[in-house]
Short mmCIF file of C-alpha atoms and ligand atoms in Angstrom, two decimals:
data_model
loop_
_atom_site.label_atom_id
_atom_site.label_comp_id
_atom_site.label_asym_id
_atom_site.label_seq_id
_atom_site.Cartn_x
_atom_site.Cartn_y
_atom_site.Cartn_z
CA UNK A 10 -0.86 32.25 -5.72
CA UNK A 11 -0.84 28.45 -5.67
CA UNK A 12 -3.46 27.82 -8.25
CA UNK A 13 -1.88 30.42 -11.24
CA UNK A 14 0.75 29.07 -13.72
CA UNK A 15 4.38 29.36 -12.97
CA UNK A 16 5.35 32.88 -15.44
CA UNK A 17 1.69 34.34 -13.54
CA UNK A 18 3.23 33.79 -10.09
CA UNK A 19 6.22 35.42 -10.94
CA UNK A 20 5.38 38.72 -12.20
CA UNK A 21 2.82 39.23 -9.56
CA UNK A 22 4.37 37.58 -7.01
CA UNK A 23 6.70 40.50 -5.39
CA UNK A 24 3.34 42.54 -5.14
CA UNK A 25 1.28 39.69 -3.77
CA UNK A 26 3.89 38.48 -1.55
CA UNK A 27 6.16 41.30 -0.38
CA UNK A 28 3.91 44.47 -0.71
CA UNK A 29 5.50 47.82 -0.51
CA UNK A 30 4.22 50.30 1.80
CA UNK A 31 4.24 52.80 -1.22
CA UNK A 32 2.46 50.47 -3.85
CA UNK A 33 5.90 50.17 -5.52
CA UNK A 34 5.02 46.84 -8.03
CA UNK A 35 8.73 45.58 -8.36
CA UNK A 36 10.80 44.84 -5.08
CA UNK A 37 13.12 48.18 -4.46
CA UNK A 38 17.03 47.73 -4.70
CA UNK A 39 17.90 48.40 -0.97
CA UNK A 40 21.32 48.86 -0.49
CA UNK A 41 21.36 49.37 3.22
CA UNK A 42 24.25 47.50 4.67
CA UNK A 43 22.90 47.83 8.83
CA UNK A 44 19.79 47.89 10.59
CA UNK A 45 18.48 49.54 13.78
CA UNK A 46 17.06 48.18 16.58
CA UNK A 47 15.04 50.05 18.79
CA UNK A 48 14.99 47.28 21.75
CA UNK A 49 18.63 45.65 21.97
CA UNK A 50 16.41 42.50 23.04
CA UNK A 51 15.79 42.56 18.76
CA UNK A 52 19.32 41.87 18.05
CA UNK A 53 20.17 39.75 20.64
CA UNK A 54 17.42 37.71 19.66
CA UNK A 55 18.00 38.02 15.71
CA UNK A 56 21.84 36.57 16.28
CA UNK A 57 20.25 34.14 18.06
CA UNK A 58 18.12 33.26 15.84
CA UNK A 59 15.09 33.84 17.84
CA UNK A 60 13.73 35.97 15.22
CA UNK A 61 14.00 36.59 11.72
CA UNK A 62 15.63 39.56 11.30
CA UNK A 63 17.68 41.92 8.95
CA UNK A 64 20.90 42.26 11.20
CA UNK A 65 23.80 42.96 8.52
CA UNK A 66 23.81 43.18 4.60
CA UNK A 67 26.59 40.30 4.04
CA UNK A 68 24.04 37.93 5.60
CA UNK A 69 20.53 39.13 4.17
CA UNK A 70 19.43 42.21 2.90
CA UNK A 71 15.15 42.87 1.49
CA UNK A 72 16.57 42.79 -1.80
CA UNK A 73 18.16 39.49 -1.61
CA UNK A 74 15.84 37.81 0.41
CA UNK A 75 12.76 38.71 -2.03
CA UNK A 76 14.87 36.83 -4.67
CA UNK A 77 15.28 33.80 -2.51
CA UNK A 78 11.45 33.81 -2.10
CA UNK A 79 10.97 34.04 -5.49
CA UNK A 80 13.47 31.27 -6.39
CA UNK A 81 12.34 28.69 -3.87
CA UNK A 82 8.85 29.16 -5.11
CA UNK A 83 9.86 28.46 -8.49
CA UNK A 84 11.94 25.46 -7.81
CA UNK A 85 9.01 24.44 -5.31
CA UNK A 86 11.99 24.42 -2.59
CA UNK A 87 12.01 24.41 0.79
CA UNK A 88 14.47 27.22 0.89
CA UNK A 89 17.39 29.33 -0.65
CA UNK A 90 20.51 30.70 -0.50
CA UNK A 91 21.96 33.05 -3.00
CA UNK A 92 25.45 34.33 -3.57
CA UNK A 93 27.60 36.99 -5.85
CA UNK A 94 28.31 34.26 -8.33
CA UNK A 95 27.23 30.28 -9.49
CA UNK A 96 30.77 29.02 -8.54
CA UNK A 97 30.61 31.02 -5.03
CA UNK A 98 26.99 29.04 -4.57
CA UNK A 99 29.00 25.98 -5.10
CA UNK A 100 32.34 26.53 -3.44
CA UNK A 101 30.77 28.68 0.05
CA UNK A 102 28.26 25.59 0.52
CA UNK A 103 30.43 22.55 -0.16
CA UNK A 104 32.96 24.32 2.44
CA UNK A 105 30.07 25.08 4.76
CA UNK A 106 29.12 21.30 5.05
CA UNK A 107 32.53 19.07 4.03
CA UNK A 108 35.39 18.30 6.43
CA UNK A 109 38.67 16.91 6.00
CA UNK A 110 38.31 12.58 5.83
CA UNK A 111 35.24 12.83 3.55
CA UNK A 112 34.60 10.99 0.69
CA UNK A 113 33.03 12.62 -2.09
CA UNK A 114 31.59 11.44 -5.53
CA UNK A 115 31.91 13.97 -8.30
CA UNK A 116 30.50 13.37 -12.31
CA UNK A 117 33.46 13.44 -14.37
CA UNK A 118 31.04 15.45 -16.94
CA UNK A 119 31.49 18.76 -15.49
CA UNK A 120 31.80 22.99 -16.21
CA UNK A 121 35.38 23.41 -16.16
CA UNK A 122 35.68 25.85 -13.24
CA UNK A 123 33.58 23.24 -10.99
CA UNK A 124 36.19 20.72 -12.23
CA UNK A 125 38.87 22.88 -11.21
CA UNK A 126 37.33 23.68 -7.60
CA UNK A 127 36.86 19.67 -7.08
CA UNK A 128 40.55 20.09 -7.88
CA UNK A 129 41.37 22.39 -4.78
CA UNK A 130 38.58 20.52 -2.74
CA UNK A 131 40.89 17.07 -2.47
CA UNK A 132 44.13 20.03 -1.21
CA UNK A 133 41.54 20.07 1.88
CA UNK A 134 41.88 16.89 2.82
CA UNK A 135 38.61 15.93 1.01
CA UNK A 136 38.81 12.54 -1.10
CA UNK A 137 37.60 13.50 -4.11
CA UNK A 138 36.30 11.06 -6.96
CA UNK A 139 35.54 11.84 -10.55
CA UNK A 140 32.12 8.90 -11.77
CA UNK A 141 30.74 8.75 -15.05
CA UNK A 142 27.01 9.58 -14.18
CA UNK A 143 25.22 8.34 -16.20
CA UNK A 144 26.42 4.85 -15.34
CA UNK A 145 24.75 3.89 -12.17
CA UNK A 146 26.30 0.71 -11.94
CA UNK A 147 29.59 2.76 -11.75
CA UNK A 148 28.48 5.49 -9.25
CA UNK A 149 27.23 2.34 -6.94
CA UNK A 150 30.67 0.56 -6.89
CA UNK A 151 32.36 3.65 -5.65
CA UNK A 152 30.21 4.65 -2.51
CA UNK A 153 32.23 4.27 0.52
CA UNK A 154 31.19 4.29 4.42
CA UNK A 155 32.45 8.22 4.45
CA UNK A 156 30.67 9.20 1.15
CA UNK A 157 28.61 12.41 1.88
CA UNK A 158 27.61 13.67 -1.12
CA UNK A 159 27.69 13.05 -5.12
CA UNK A 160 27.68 16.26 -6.99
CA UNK A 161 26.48 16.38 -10.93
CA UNK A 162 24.87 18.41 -13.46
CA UNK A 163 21.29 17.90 -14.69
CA UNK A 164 22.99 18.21 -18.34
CA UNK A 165 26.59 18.65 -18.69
CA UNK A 166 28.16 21.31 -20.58
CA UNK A 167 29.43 20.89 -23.71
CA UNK A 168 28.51 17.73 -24.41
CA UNK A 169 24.82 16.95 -22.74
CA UNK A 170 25.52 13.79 -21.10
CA UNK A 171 22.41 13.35 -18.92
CA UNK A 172 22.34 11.64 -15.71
CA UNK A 173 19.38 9.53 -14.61
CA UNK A 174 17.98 12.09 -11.61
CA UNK A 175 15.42 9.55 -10.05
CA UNK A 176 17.95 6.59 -10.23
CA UNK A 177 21.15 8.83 -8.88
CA UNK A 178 18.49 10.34 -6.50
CA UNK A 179 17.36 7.02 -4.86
CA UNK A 180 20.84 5.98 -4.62
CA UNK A 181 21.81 8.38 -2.65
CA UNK A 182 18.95 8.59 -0.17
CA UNK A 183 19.17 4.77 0.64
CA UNK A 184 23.02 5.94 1.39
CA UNK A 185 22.34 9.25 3.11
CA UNK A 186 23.99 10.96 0.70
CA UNK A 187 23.32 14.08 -0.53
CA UNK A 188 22.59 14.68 -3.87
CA UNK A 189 23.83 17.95 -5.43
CA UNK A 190 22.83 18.70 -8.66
CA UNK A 191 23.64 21.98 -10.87
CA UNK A 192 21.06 22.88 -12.95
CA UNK A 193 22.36 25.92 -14.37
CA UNK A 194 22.29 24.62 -17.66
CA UNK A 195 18.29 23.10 -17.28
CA UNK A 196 16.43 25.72 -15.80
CA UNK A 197 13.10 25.06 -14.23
CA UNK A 198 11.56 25.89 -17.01
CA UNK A 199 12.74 22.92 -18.57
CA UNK A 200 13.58 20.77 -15.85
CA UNK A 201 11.11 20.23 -12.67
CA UNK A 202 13.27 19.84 -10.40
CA UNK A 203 10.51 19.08 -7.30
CA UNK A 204 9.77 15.75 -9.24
CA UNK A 205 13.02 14.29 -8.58
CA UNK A 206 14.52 13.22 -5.26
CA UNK A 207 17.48 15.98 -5.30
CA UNK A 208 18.61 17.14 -2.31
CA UNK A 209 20.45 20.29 -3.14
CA UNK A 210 19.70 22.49 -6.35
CA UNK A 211 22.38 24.60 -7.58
CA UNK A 212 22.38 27.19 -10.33
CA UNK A 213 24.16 30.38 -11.72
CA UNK A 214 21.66 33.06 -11.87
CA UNK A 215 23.85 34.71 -14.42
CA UNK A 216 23.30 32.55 -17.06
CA UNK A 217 19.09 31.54 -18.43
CA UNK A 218 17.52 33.55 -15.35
CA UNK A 219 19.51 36.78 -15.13
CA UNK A 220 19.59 36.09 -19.06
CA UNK A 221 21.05 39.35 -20.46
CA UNK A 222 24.93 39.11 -19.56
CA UNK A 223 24.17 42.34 -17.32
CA UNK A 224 23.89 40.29 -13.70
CA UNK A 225 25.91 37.72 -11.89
CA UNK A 226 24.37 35.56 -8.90
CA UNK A 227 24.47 31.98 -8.00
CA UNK A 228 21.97 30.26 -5.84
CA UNK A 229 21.82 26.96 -3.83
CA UNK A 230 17.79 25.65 -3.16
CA UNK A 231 17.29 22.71 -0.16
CA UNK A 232 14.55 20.18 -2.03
CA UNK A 233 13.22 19.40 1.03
CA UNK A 234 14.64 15.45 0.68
CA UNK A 235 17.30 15.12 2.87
CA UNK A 236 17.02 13.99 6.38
CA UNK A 237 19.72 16.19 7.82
CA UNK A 238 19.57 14.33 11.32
CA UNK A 239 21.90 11.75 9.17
CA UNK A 240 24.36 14.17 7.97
CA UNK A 241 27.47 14.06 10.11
CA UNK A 242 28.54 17.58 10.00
CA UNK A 243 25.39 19.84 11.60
CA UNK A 244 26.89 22.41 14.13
CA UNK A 245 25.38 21.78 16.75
CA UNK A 246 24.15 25.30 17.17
CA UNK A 247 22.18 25.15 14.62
CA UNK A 248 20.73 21.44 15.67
CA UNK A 249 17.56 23.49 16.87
CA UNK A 250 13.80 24.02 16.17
CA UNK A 251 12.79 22.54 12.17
CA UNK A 252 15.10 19.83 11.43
CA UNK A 253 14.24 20.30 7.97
CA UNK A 254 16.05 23.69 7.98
CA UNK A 255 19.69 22.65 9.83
CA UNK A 256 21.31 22.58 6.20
CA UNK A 257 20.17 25.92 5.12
CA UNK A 258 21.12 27.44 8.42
CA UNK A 259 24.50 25.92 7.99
CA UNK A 260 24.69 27.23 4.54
CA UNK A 261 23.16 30.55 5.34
CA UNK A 262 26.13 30.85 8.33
CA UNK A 263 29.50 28.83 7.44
CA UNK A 264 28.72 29.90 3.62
CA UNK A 265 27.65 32.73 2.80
CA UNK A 266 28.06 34.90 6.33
CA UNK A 267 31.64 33.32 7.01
CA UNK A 268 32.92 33.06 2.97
CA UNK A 269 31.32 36.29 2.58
CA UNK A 270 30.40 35.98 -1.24
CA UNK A 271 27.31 37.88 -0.91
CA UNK A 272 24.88 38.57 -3.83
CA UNK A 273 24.75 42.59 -4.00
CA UNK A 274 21.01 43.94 -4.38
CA UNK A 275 21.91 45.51 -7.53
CA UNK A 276 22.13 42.15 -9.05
CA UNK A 277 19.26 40.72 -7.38
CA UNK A 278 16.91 42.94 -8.67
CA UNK A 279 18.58 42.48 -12.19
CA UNK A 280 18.17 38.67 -11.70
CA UNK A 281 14.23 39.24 -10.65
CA UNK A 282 13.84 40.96 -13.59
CA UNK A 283 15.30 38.32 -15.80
CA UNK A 284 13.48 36.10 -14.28
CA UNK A 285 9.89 37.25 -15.52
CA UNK A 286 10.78 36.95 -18.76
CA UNK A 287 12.53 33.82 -18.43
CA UNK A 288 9.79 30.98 -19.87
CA UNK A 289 9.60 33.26 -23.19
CA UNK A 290 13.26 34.00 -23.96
CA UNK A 291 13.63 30.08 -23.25
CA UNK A 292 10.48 28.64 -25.39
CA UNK A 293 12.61 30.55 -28.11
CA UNK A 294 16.16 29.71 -27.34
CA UNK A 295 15.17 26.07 -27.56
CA UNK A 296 12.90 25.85 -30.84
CA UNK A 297 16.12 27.87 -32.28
CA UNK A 298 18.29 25.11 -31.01
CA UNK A 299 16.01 22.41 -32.85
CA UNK A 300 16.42 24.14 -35.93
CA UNK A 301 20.15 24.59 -36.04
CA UNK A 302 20.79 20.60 -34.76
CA UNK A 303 18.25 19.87 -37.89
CA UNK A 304 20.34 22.21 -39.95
CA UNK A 305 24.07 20.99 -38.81
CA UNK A 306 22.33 17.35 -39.23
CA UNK A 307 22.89 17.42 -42.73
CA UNK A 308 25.71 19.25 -43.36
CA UNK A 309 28.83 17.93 -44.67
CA UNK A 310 31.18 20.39 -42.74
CA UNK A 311 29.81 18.66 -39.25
CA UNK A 312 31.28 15.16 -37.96
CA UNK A 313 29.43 15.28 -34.91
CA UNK A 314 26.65 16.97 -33.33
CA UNK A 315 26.01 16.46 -29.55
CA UNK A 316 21.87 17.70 -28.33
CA UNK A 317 19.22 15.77 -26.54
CA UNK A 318 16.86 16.54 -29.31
CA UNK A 319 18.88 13.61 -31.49
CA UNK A 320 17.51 10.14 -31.78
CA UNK A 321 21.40 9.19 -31.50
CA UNK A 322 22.38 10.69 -28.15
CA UNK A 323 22.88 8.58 -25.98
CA UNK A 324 20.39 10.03 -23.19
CA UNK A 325 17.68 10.38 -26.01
CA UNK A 326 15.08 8.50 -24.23
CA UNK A 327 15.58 9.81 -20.87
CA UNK A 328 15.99 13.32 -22.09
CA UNK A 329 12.11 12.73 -23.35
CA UNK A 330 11.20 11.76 -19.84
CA UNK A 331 13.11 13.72 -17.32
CA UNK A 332 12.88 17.03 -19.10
CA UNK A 333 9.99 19.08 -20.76
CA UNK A 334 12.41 21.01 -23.69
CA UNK A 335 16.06 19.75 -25.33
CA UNK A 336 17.54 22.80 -23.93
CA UNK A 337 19.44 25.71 -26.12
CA UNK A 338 22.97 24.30 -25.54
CA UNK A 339 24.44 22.04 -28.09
CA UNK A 340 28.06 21.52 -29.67
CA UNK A 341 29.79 19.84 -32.69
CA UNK A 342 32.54 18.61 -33.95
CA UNK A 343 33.91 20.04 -37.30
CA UNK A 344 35.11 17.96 -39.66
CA UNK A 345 38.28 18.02 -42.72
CA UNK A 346 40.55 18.63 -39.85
CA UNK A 347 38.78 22.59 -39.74
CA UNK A 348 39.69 24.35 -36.76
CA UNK A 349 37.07 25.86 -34.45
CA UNK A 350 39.14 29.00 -34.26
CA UNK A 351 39.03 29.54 -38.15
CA UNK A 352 35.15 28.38 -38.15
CA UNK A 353 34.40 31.06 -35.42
CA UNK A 354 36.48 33.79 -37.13
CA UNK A 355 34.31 33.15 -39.92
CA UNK A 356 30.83 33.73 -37.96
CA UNK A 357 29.23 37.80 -38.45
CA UNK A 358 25.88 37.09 -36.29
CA UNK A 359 27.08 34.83 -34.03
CA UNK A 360 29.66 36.01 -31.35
CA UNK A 361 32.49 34.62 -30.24
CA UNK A 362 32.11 34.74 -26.47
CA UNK A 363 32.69 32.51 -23.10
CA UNK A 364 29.20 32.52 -21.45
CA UNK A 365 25.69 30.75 -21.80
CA UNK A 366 21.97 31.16 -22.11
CA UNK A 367 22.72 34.65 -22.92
CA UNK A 368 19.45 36.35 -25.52
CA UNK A 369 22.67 36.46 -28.22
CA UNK A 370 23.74 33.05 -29.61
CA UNK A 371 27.46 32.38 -28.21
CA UNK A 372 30.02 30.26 -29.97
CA UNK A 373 33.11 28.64 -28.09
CA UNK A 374 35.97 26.69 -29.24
CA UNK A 375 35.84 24.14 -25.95
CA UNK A 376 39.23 22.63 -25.90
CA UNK A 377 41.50 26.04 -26.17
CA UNK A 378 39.31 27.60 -23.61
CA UNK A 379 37.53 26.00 -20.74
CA UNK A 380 39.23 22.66 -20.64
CA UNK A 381 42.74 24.12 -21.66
CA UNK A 382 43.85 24.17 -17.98
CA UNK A 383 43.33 20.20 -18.37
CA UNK A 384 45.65 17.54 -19.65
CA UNK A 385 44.97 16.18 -22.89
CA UNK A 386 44.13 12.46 -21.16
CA UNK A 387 41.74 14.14 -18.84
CA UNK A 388 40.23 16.12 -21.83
CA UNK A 389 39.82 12.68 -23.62
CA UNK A 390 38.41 11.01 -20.38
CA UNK A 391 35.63 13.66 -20.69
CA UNK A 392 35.00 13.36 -24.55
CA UNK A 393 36.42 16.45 -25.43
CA UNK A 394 37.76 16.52 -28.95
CA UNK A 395 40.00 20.04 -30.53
CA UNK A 396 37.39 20.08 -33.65
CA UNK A 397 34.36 20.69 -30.92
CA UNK A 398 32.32 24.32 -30.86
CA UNK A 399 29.48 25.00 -28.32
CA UNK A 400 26.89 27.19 -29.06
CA UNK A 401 24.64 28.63 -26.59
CA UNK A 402 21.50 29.16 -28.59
CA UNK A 403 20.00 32.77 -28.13
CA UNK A 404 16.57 34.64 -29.09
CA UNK A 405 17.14 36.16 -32.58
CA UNK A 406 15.27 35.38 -35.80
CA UNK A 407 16.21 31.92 -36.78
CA UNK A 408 17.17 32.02 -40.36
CA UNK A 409 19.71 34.75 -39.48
CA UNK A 410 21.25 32.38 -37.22
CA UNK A 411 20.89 29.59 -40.25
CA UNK A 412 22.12 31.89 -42.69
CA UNK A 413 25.52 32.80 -40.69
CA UNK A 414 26.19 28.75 -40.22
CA UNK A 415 25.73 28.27 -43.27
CA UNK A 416 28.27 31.09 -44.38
CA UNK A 417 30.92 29.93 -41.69
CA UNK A 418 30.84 26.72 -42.87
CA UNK A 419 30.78 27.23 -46.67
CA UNK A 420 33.69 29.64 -46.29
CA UNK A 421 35.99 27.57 -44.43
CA UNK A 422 35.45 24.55 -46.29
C1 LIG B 530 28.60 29.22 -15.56
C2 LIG B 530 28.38 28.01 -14.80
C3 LIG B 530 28.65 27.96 -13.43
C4 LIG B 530 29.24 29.11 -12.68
O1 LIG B 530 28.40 30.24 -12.65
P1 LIG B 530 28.99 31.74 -12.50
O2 LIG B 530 27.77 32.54 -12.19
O3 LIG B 530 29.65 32.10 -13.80
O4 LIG B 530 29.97 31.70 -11.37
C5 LIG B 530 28.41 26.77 -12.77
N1 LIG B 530 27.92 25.69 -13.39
C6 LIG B 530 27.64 25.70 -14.72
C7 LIG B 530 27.08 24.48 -15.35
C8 LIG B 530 27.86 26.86 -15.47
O5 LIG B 530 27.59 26.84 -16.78
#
């Protein structure tokens, strides 16, 4: 397995890896919620973890756990978690390792829903501050003695601010910090996430790698970087054996056993199967993107346009170095005072619907939907303007996707 490419591994890997007893080539959806053992020793020793064991299907299930495999081998991880959604990745594992009296350190460039969780985080007790990323300088002034962990996206959404991973990264392990990172809008595919000194990966498996709006599933991946002998907040049942592995078994029991946001199998198999297909419904996504920035570029009905792929954004250079595509993900800012609402109405390919790296390009007017919960000085703080639209950037035939622009635009002009 180690020496074949990364889309090779994958759609051999359940048969290499996992046989079936039958020959079956995919992993089976097993639904089976309990499992029988014939020696009680078996589940004594299973809840004791003892031995690695099936026990109960809100913990683990074959399904599930075939999809962590796969994931961590992808990500080159040490390990994996998943969960029913992205946000319950996020929420079940920040409450399985923060306490009341920490300090945390949060990018002020953030999904909407995240934002709104840091929100209810700091109700909890936990201090909660909101850094522009992508100013280290900034993110060093505001570590404190009780600062366990500064939490960011590889590339925020709307606007793809990018944060310097290696810099942030270093940071944070001459702190002992740990470095969370959501990288639900990069997906390996574009960004390695093994090269950089991350601690914790997060991503929603219902957006690039489930793929086809059919599947929700979030997962959380340990890098393998942190030294969780320095993190203050290990149970000390599960101080035993690997110390490499006390965060995941934290994770695995205060998260996702406790929180109980469990990833059904139904959806895991639906996520392995987006998965295979990943790499090629991305390679396209992307060189569609390209197009439509070089498209919008010119146009006189655009003030703004916000993508990596621009020699004027401000991450341009380290976009180039950090990641291996510009992503499918852009947005823009209308201009003569149109409103994204009329611009949308006017679209016939492109839909207008709340979700991302979907195979259909998505539009989105940003500030009446995901950042309407937030004040208008907030919404400024984070570079949101009322004119902006994001697309996410699907698989269809280009100049279909040109041609609609181009109609939207003309029309409400
Ligand atoms: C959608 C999204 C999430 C949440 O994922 P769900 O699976 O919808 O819960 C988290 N982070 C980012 C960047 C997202 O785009």
């Amino acid at each position: 397995m180690k020496n074949l490419g990364s889309t090779t591994q994958l759609v051999h890997q359940d048969r290499l890896v996992n046989p079936q007893q039958d020959g079956a080539v995919h992993t089976p959806i097993n639904t089976g919620v309990l499992y029988h053992f014939v020696d009680a020793q078996g589940i004594v020793d299973a809840f004791q973890g003892k031995k690695i064991a099936h026990v109960y299907g809100r913990s683990s299930s074959p399904t599930t756990s075939a999809l962590q495999q796969m994931l961590a081998h992808q990500h080159k991880a040490l390990g994996c978690v998943t969960f029913s959604t992205g946000m319950a990745a996020i929420s079940s594992t920040l409450f399985a390792l923060l306490k009341a009296g920490d300090h945390i350190l949060v990018s002020q460039f953030l999904f909407g829903n995240t934002r709104s969780f840091f929100h209810q985080l700091s109700g909890f007790g936990i201090n909660v501050d909101f850094v522009d990323v992508t100013n280290i300088e900034a993110v060093k002034k505001s570590i404190k003695p009780n600062t366990r962990l500064l939490f960011c996206e590889s590339l925020a959404n709307p606007l793809t601010q990018i944060p310097n991973l290696d810099e942030l990264g270093e940071l944070c392990l001459a702190h002992h910090i740990l470095f969370a990172v959501d990288t639900t809008m990069t997906p390996h595919v574009m960004c390695e996430v093994s090269r950089f000194p991350i601690s914790l990966v997060f991503t929603s498996l219902t957006k690039y790698i489930a793929g086809h709006g059919q599947a929700m599933g979030g997962a959380v991946l340990d890098m393998g970087v942190y030294d969780w002998t320095q993190f203050a907040h290990i149970d000390e049942l599960y101080k035993v054996a690997d110390t490499r592995m006390w965060g995941l078994t934290q994770i695995r029991k205060k998260g996702l056993r406790d929180i109980g946001a469990t990833l059904d199998p139904t959806s895991a198999s639906q996520v392995m199967l987006g998965q295979e297909t990943l790499a090629l419904r991305y390679a396209k996504a992307c060189d569609n993107a390209e197009k439509i920035v070089c498209f919008l570029s010119s146009h006189a009905g655009i003030k703004k346009i916000y993508h990596p792929s621009l020699e004027t954004h401000p991450q341009y250079l380290l976009a180039q170095s950090q990641f291996l595509t510009t992503g499918a993900i852009l947005a823009f800012d209308l201009a003569n005072g149109v409103s994204p609402v009329e611009f949308i109405n006017a679209l016939k390919t492109i839909l207008c619907a709340t979700h991302l790296g979907d195979t259909r390009t998505l539009a989105l007017p940003v500030a009446e939907t995901i950042f309407f919960e937030f004040a208008q000085a907030e919404r400024d703080a984070m570079g949101i303007s009322d004119a902006c639209v994001r697309l996410s950037v699907g698989i269809e035939d280009v100049q279909d996707l040109l041609a609609d622009l181009a109609q939207a635009l003309d029309s409400v002009q």
